Amino acid sequence: MKKRLVSLVAAAALLGSVSIASAGTVTTKGDTNISIGGFIQTYFDWANNQTNLGYQANPEYVVPAGQTTPEKNTPAQTSFGTSTQFSRITLGLSNPTEGITGVVEGDFFGGGAGEQLYGKGNFRLRHAYIVKEFCQEGCNYTPWLLIGQTWDPLEMLNSFTLNDIVGIAGQNWGEGVVRTSQIGFGVKFDLGSVKLNPGIYAANLAGDSTFGNSGTVYFNPNNKGYSDYQLSQRLTSPGFAFKLPVEFNTGFGSPASAYAGFEWQPMKLTNASADINSKNENAWMATVGLTLPVYFVNLTGNFHYERGMTAFDMPLFGDTYAMPSFYIDSHGSVQEVRGTSWNAQAQIDFNKLAQVPVTFAFGYGQTVFSHYGDLADNIYTPLVRKMGTMFANVNYHLTKSLALGLEYDRNKTYYVGAGNDGSSGQNSNQVFLRGMYSF
């Protein structure tokens, strides 16, 4: 996916910031080698009764702006949308002398990209981090230090959906917690057939929208408005995480990989109307995952349980009805919402089976929220109680770098609040084409 390239940075050499060491290699004054990679990715999506490239069906009832009475939602309609602004550019950094590697990556879904899918968007930062290894050769164990912005420490291990923008229900790709600034320290152990890489992290696990819609959580006891019962969130320390990835040989082909992890974010919540002043609250999540290759078949499964971290299950598109992480109940007390999520997926690689450059994948994921109490009686906003996604796709490699894929998703979502029956699920469907060129 990545390759050395001079042409895109040759102009910088004229300014003295880099020097060309040899053909195909770019080296800065600090002896850091730079490689460039990324991909161009375009989606054509047809969605019925849901947001394009989302994974939540629309609620049955909604409350129009300025009103307090629920009304039947717009009947299911099919809409077409496109997206190319998630194409990425990645710079790989390597300084072998100092034992440092790193990544700087961005895409085009920054400010100005609109609410859903449009052909515009500013360049935004996704990853910017370095890893320092303290033993580079001949070591059975290698301490390392990570500094910068990258995936949340408990990011799920693998996913076979072609919707790598949003994913499916039952995963932990929630908007606001996907990538975060952090400092991590760990030690890689090479035990032959088993490799361990435990790490501890200090990070901002709250993000901009982790603990509720637009950074707030709410309830409207006694039919009062949101503005009277919004909780403001304040952090006084980073959150902390521990993750233990394991790689091991099974004798069935490529090594299997698994992980287990736990993370915790303390915070203070305030609401003057409810006489709540800097109340200490804790949000946490525990997760496990496994990817098991069996010759030409890859199996993967992930599970996580959360308290006060519902944004791990908040989609990038269609997050209007996300369940808050904390809320004020009818007694004026702060309560936390809990969530249980899992997914199971399989991929068949026909290239390994019969030298045909095609993969076929399918899977199911589900999230169920609990302990939401009085939120079910709110009269203003539908809130997701349960959601599930079933998907199947086929991906064909025309060349080593160019692939075309087709996926079908079936989503079912249950809502509470705003007149919705929490036991009645709403269905939606989407079909999308994806073209992707990796360089």
Coordinates of C-alpha atoms in Angstrom, one line a residue:
M1 CA 0.0 0.0 0.0
K2 CA 2.8 2.3 0.7
K3 CA 5.8 3.1 -1.5
R4 CA 8.7 5.5 -1.5
L5 CA 8.0 8.5 -3.6
V6 CA 10.0 11.6 -4.3
S7 CA 7.9 13.6 -6.7
L8 CA 5.3 14.9 -4.2
V9 CA 7.9 16.3 -1.8
A10 CA 10.7 17.3 -4.1
A11 CA 9.6 20.9 -3.9
A12 CA 10.3 20.8 -0.1
A13 CA 13.9 19.9 -0.9
L14 CA 14.3 23.2 -2.6
L15 CA 13.4 24.9 0.7
G16 CA 16.0 23.0 2.6
S17 CA 13.6 21.0 4.7
V18 CA 14.4 17.6 3.2
S19 CA 17.2 16.2 1.2
I20 CA 17.0 13.4 -1.4
A21 CA 19.2 10.5 -0.2
S22 CA 18.7 8.3 -3.3
A23 CA 16.2 7.6 -6.0
G24 CA 12.8 6.7 -4.4
T25 CA 13.8 7.7 -0.9
V26 CA 13.1 11.0 1.0
T27 CA 15.2 11.8 4.1
T28 CA 14.8 14.8 6.3
K29 CA 17.6 16.6 8.0
G30 CA 16.9 14.5 11.1
D31 CA 17.5 11.3 9.2
T32 CA 13.8 10.4 9.1
N33 CA 12.8 8.4 6.0
I34 CA 9.4 9.4 4.6
S35 CA 7.1 7.1 2.6
I36 CA 3.8 8.0 1.1
G37 CA 0.7 5.9 0.8
G38 CA -3.1 6.0 1.0
F39 CA -6.1 5.4 -1.2
I40 CA -8.8 6.9 -3.4
Q41 CA -12.2 5.6 -2.4
T42 CA -15.6 6.3 -3.9
Y43 CA -19.0 5.1 -2.7
F44 CA -22.3 5.0 -4.6
D45 CA -25.0 4.3 -2.0
W46 CA -28.8 3.6 -2.2
A47 CA -30.4 3.8 1.2
N48 CA -34.0 3.1 2.2
N49 CA -35.4 4.4 5.5
Q50 CA -32.0 5.4 6.8
T51 CA -29.1 7.8 6.3
N52 CA -26.8 7.0 3.5
L53 CA -23.9 4.8 4.7
G54 CA -25.4 4.7 8.2
Y55 CA -26.6 1.7 10.2
Q56 CA -29.7 2.9 11.9
A57 CA -33.3 2.7 10.6
N58 CA -35.3 5.9 11.0
P59 CA -37.7 6.0 14.0
E60 CA -41.5 5.5 13.5
Y61 CA -42.4 8.8 15.4
V62 CA -40.6 12.1 15.6
V63 CA -41.3 15.5 17.1
P64 CA -41.0 18.4 14.6
A65 CA -39.0 21.4 15.7
G66 CA -41.0 23.8 17.9
Q67 CA -43.6 21.2 18.7
T68 CA -44.2 18.8 21.7
T69 CA -46.5 16.3 20.0
P70 CA -45.1 13.2 18.2
E71 CA -46.0 12.7 14.6
K72 CA -45.6 9.8 12.2
N73 CA -42.3 10.0 10.5
T74 CA -41.9 10.4 6.7
P75 CA -42.7 7.1 5.0
A76 CA -39.7 5.0 4.0
Q77 CA -38.0 6.4 0.9
T78 CA -34.9 5.5 -1.1
S79 CA -32.2 8.1 -1.4
F80 CA -29.0 8.1 -3.4
G81 CA -25.7 9.5 -2.1
T82 CA -22.0 9.5 -3.0
S83 CA -18.8 10.0 -1.1
T84 CA -15.2 10.4 -2.1
Q85 CA -13.9 12.7 0.6
F86 CA -12.8 9.8 2.9
S87 CA -9.9 9.2 0.5
R88 CA -6.7 9.3 2.5
I89 CA -3.1 10.4 2.3
T90 CA -0.6 8.7 4.6
L91 CA 3.0 9.6 5.4
G92 CA 5.0 6.8 7.0
L93 CA 7.9 7.9 9.1
S94 CA 11.0 5.8 9.9
N95 CA 14.2 6.7 11.7
P96 CA 16.1 3.4 12.1
T97 CA 19.1 5.1 13.8
E98 CA 16.8 6.3 16.7
G99 CA 14.4 3.4 16.6
I100 CA 11.4 5.6 15.8
T101 CA 8.5 5.0 13.4
G102 CA 5.4 7.1 13.0
V103 CA 2.4 8.0 10.8
V104 CA 0.8 11.3 9.7
E105 CA -2.5 10.7 7.9
G106 CA -5.4 12.8 6.8
D107 CA -8.6 12.7 4.7
F108 CA -11.0 15.3 3.3
F109 CA -13.9 15.1 5.7
G110 CA -12.9 18.3 7.6
G111 CA -15.0 21.5 8.0
G112 CA -17.3 22.3 5.1
A113 CA -18.0 18.7 4.3
G114 CA -21.7 19.1 5.1
E115 CA -23.9 16.9 7.2
Q116 CA -23.9 13.8 5.1
L117 CA -22.3 13.0 1.8
Y118 CA -21.2 15.8 -0.5
G119 CA -18.3 16.4 -2.9
K120 CA -16.5 18.9 -0.7
G121 CA -14.6 19.0 2.5
N122 CA -11.4 20.4 3.9
F123 CA -8.3 18.3 4.7
R124 CA -8.4 17.0 8.3
L125 CA -5.9 15.2 10.6
R126 CA -6.7 11.6 11.3
H127 CA -3.4 10.2 12.8
A128 CA -0.2 11.9 13.9
Y129 CA 2.0 9.8 16.2
I130 CA 5.4 8.3 16.7
V131 CA 6.5 5.0 18.4
K132 CA 10.0 4.8 20.0
E133 CA 11.3 1.2 20.4
F134 CA 14.1 0.8 23.0
C135 CA 15.5 -2.4 21.6
Q136 CA 15.7 -2.9 17.9
E137 CA 17.6 -6.1 17.2
G138 CA 18.1 -9.5 18.9
C139 CA 15.6 -8.8 21.8
N140 CA 13.0 -11.2 23.2
Y141 CA 11.2 -8.2 24.6
T142 CA 11.1 -4.6 23.3
P143 CA 9.8 -1.7 25.4
W144 CA 8.1 1.0 23.4
L145 CA 6.6 4.5 23.9
L146 CA 3.8 6.0 21.8
I147 CA 3.0 9.7 21.6
G148 CA 0.4 11.4 19.5
Q149 CA -3.1 11.0 18.0
T150 CA -4.2 7.6 16.8
W151 CA -6.9 4.9 17.3
D152 CA -8.5 4.7 20.7
P153 CA -6.6 2.0 22.6
L154 CA -9.6 -0.4 22.6
E155 CA -10.4 0.0 18.9
M156 CA -11.9 -3.3 17.6
L157 CA -9.5 -5.8 16.1
N158 CA -11.0 -6.3 12.6
S159 CA -14.1 -5.9 10.4
F160 CA -15.0 -7.3 7.0
T161 CA -17.7 -4.8 6.0
L162 CA -16.8 -2.6 3.0
N163 CA -18.3 0.3 4.9
D164 CA -15.1 1.3 6.5
I165 CA -16.4 4.9 7.0
V166 CA -19.1 4.0 9.5
G167 CA -19.0 0.2 9.9
I168 CA -22.0 -1.8 11.4
A169 CA -23.9 -1.9 14.6
G170 CA -22.2 -3.8 17.5
Q171 CA -18.7 -2.4 17.0
N172 CA -16.8 0.3 18.8
W173 CA -16.2 2.8 16.0
G174 CA -18.2 5.5 17.6
E175 CA -17.7 9.0 16.4
G176 CA -15.8 11.2 18.9
V177 CA -13.8 8.2 20.2
V178 CA -12.3 6.7 17.1
R179 CA -9.0 8.6 17.3
T180 CA -7.6 10.5 20.3
S181 CA -4.5 12.1 21.7
Q182 CA -2.6 9.7 24.0
I183 CA 0.7 8.6 25.5
G184 CA 1.2 4.8 25.7
F185 CA 3.9 2.6 27.1
G186 CA 4.2 -1.2 26.6
V187 CA 6.5 -4.1 26.0
K188 CA 6.5 -6.5 23.1
F189 CA 7.3 -10.1 24.0
D190 CA 8.4 -12.6 21.3
L191 CA 8.0 -16.1 22.7
G192 CA 8.3 -17.9 19.5
S193 CA 4.8 -19.2 18.6
V194 CA 3.2 -16.6 20.9
K195 CA 3.7 -12.9 20.8
L196 CA 2.4 -10.5 23.4
N197 CA 2.2 -6.7 23.3
P198 CA 0.6 -5.3 26.5
G199 CA 0.3 -1.6 26.8
I200 CA -1.0 1.1 29.2
Y201 CA -2.3 4.4 27.9
A202 CA -3.2 7.9 29.2
A203 CA -5.6 9.5 26.8
N204 CA -8.5 11.9 26.3
L205 CA -11.3 9.3 26.2
A206 CA -14.0 11.9 26.2
G207 CA -13.4 13.5 22.8
D208 CA -15.8 16.1 21.6
S209 CA -19.0 14.0 21.7
T210 CA -18.3 10.9 23.7
F211 CA -20.8 11.4 26.5
G212 CA -23.9 12.5 24.6
N213 CA -25.3 14.6 21.8
S214 CA -23.1 17.6 21.1
G215 CA -21.1 17.0 24.3
T216 CA -24.2 17.2 26.6
V217 CA -26.6 14.7 28.2
Y218 CA -30.1 15.5 29.2
F219 CA -33.6 14.7 30.4
N220 CA -36.8 16.7 30.7
P221 CA -38.4 15.7 34.1
N222 CA -41.9 17.2 34.5
N223 CA -42.0 18.1 30.8
K224 CA -39.4 20.8 31.1
G225 CA -37.1 21.6 28.2
Y226 CA -33.7 20.4 27.4
S227 CA -32.0 23.7 28.2
D228 CA -33.0 23.4 31.8
Y229 CA -31.6 19.9 32.2
Q230 CA -28.4 19.7 30.2
L231 CA -25.3 18.3 31.9
S232 CA -22.1 20.1 31.2
Q233 CA -19.0 17.9 31.2
R234 CA -15.6 18.8 32.6
L235 CA -12.4 16.7 32.6
T236 CA -9.7 17.2 35.3
S237 CA -7.5 14.3 34.2
P238 CA -6.9 12.0 31.2
G239 CA -8.6 8.6 31.0
F240 CA -6.5 5.4 31.3
A241 CA -6.6 2.2 29.3
F242 CA -4.9 -1.2 29.4
K243 CA -4.8 -3.5 26.3
L244 CA -3.3 -6.9 25.9
P245 CA -3.0 -8.0 22.2
V246 CA -1.9 -11.6 21.6
E247 CA -0.8 -13.3 18.4
F248 CA -0.4 -17.1 18.3
N249 CA 0.1 -19.9 15.8
T250 CA -2.8 -22.4 15.3
G251 CA -1.5 -24.6 12.6
F252 CA -4.4 -23.6 10.3
G253 CA -2.6 -21.0 8.2
S254 CA -1.8 -17.4 9.3
P255 CA -1.4 -16.7 13.0
A256 CA -4.6 -15.9 15.0
S257 CA -4.8 -12.6 17.0
A258 CA -6.8 -11.7 20.1
Y259 CA -7.1 -8.9 22.5
A260 CA -8.6 -7.9 25.8
G261 CA -8.8 -4.4 27.3
F262 CA -10.3 -2.0 29.8
E263 CA -10.5 1.8 29.8
W264 CA -11.8 4.4 32.3
Q265 CA -12.5 8.1 32.0
P266 CA -13.3 10.2 35.2
M267 CA -15.2 13.4 34.8
K268 CA -17.3 16.0 36.6
L269 CA -20.9 16.8 35.6
T270 CA -22.8 20.0 36.4
N271 CA -26.4 21.3 36.1
A272 CA -27.5 24.3 38.0
S273 CA -31.3 23.7 37.6
A274 CA -30.9 20.3 39.2
D275 CA -28.5 21.5 41.9
I276 CA -25.7 19.3 40.5
N277 CA -22.3 20.9 40.9
S278 CA -19.2 19.1 39.6
K279 CA -20.5 15.7 40.5
N280 CA -17.8 13.0 40.1
E281 CA -18.8 10.3 37.5
N282 CA -16.9 7.5 35.9
A283 CA -17.3 6.1 32.4
W284 CA -15.7 2.8 31.5
M285 CA -15.6 0.0 28.9
A286 CA -14.3 -3.6 28.8
T287 CA -13.8 -5.5 25.5
V288 CA -12.4 -8.7 24.0
G289 CA -11.9 -9.8 20.4
L290 CA -10.6 -12.6 18.3
T291 CA -9.6 -13.0 14.6
L292 CA -9.0 -16.6 13.5
P293 CA -7.7 -17.4 10.0
V294 CA -8.5 -21.0 9.0
Y295 CA -6.7 -21.5 5.6
F296 CA -8.9 -19.5 3.2
V297 CA -11.5 -18.5 5.7
N298 CA -11.1 -15.6 8.2
L299 CA -13.3 -15.5 11.3
T300 CA -13.6 -12.5 13.7
G301 CA -15.7 -11.6 16.7
N302 CA -15.7 -8.7 19.1
F303 CA -17.6 -8.0 22.4
H304 CA -17.7 -4.9 24.6
Y305 CA -19.6 -3.7 27.6
E306 CA -19.8 -0.1 28.6
R307 CA -21.1 2.2 31.3
G308 CA -21.4 5.9 30.5
M309 CA -19.7 5.5 27.1
T310 CA -22.5 5.2 24.6
A311 CA -20.6 7.2 22.0
F312 CA -18.7 4.0 21.2
D313 CA -21.9 3.0 19.4
M314 CA -22.8 6.3 17.9
P315 CA -22.6 6.3 14.1
L316 CA -20.8 9.0 12.1
F317 CA -24.0 9.5 10.0
G318 CA -27.4 9.5 11.6
D319 CA -26.3 10.1 15.2
T320 CA -29.3 12.4 16.0
Y321 CA -31.0 9.7 18.0
A322 CA -27.9 8.5 20.0
M323 CA -28.6 7.4 23.5
P324 CA -26.9 9.7 26.0
S325 CA -24.3 8.3 28.3
F326 CA -25.6 10.1 31.4
Y327 CA -28.9 11.8 32.2
I328 CA -30.8 13.4 35.0
D329 CA -33.7 11.3 36.2
S330 CA -37.1 12.5 37.5
H331 CA -35.7 12.6 41.0
G332 CA -32.9 15.0 40.0
S333 CA -30.1 12.3 40.2
V334 CA -27.5 11.5 37.6
Q335 CA -27.8 8.1 36.0
E336 CA -25.6 6.3 33.5
V337 CA -26.7 4.4 30.5
R338 CA -25.2 1.0 29.8
G339 CA -24.5 -0.8 26.6
T340 CA -23.7 -4.4 25.5
S341 CA -22.4 -4.9 21.9
W342 CA -21.1 -7.8 19.9
N343 CA -20.4 -8.8 16.3
A344 CA -19.4 -11.9 14.5
Q345 CA -18.1 -11.9 10.9
A346 CA -16.6 -14.3 8.3
Q347 CA -14.6 -13.7 5.1
I348 CA -13.8 -16.3 2.4
D349 CA -10.7 -15.5 0.3
F350 CA -11.0 -17.2 -3.0
N351 CA -7.5 -16.1 -4.0
K352 CA -6.2 -18.6 -1.4
L353 CA -8.7 -21.2 -2.5
A354 CA -8.5 -21.1 -6.3
Q355 CA -6.3 -18.1 -7.3
V356 CA -9.4 -16.0 -8.0
P357 CA -9.0 -12.4 -6.6
V358 CA -12.3 -12.3 -4.9
T359 CA -13.4 -12.2 -1.3
F360 CA -16.9 -12.8 0.1
A361 CA -17.8 -11.7 3.6
F362 CA -20.9 -11.7 5.8
G363 CA -21.7 -10.9 9.4
Y364 CA -24.0 -9.6 12.1
G365 CA -23.6 -7.0 14.8
Q366 CA -25.8 -5.8 17.6
T367 CA -26.0 -3.2 20.4
V368 CA -28.5 -3.1 23.3
F369 CA -28.7 -0.2 25.7
S370 CA -30.1 -0.6 29.2
H371 CA -30.6 1.4 32.4
Y372 CA -32.0 4.3 30.5
G373 CA -35.0 4.6 32.8
D374 CA -36.9 7.9 32.5
L375 CA -35.4 8.6 29.0
A376 CA -38.0 6.2 27.6
D377 CA -40.7 8.7 28.7
N378 CA -39.1 11.8 27.2
I379 CA -41.5 13.6 24.8
Y380 CA -39.0 15.3 22.5
T381 CA -36.4 12.9 21.0
P382 CA -36.5 9.3 19.8
L383 CA -33.6 7.4 21.3
V384 CA -32.0 4.2 20.1
R385 CA -32.7 1.3 22.5
K386 CA -31.4 -1.5 20.3
M387 CA -29.9 -1.8 16.8
G388 CA -28.6 -4.6 14.7
T389 CA -26.9 -4.9 11.2
M390 CA -26.7 -7.9 8.9
F391 CA -24.4 -7.6 5.9
A392 CA -23.0 -9.5 3.0
N393 CA -20.5 -8.3 0.4
V394 CA -18.2 -9.3 -2.5
N395 CA -15.0 -7.6 -3.3
Y396 CA -13.1 -8.1 -6.6
H397 CA -9.5 -7.1 -7.3
L398 CA -9.2 -6.0 -10.9
T399 CA -5.5 -5.4 -10.2
K400 CA -3.2 -5.6 -7.1
S401 CA -4.1 -2.0 -6.3
L402 CA -7.7 -1.6 -7.6
A403 CA -10.8 -3.2 -6.2
L404 CA -14.5 -3.0 -6.8
G405 CA -17.0 -4.1 -4.1
L406 CA -20.7 -4.5 -3.6
E407 CA -22.4 -4.7 -0.2
Y408 CA -26.0 -5.2 1.1
D409 CA -26.9 -4.1 4.6
R410 CA -30.1 -4.9 6.5
N411 CA -30.6 -2.8 9.6
K412 CA -33.2 -3.0 12.4
T413 CA -33.5 -0.4 15.1
Y414 CA -35.7 -0.1 18.2
Y415 CA -36.5 3.4 19.7
V416 CA -37.9 4.7 22.9
G417 CA -39.2 8.2 23.6
A418 CA -41.2 10.7 21.4
G419 CA -44.1 8.2 21.2
N420 CA -42.1 5.2 19.9
D421 CA -42.8 1.7 21.0
G422 CA -39.5 0.2 22.3
S423 CA -40.6 -3.3 21.4
S424 CA -41.4 -2.5 17.7
G425 CA -38.3 -2.5 15.4
Q426 CA -37.9 -0.4 12.3
N427 CA -36.2 -1.8 9.3
S428 CA -34.0 -0.2 6.7
N429 CA -31.8 -1.4 3.8
Q430 CA -28.9 -0.1 1.8
V431 CA -26.9 -1.3 -1.2
F432 CA -23.6 0.4 -2.1
L433 CA -20.8 0.1 -4.6
R434 CA -17.2 0.9 -3.6
G435 CA -14.3 1.6 -5.8
M436 CA -10.9 1.8 -4.1
Y437 CA -7.4 2.3 -5.5
S438 CA -4.6 1.9 -3.0
F439 CA -1.2 3.4 -3.5

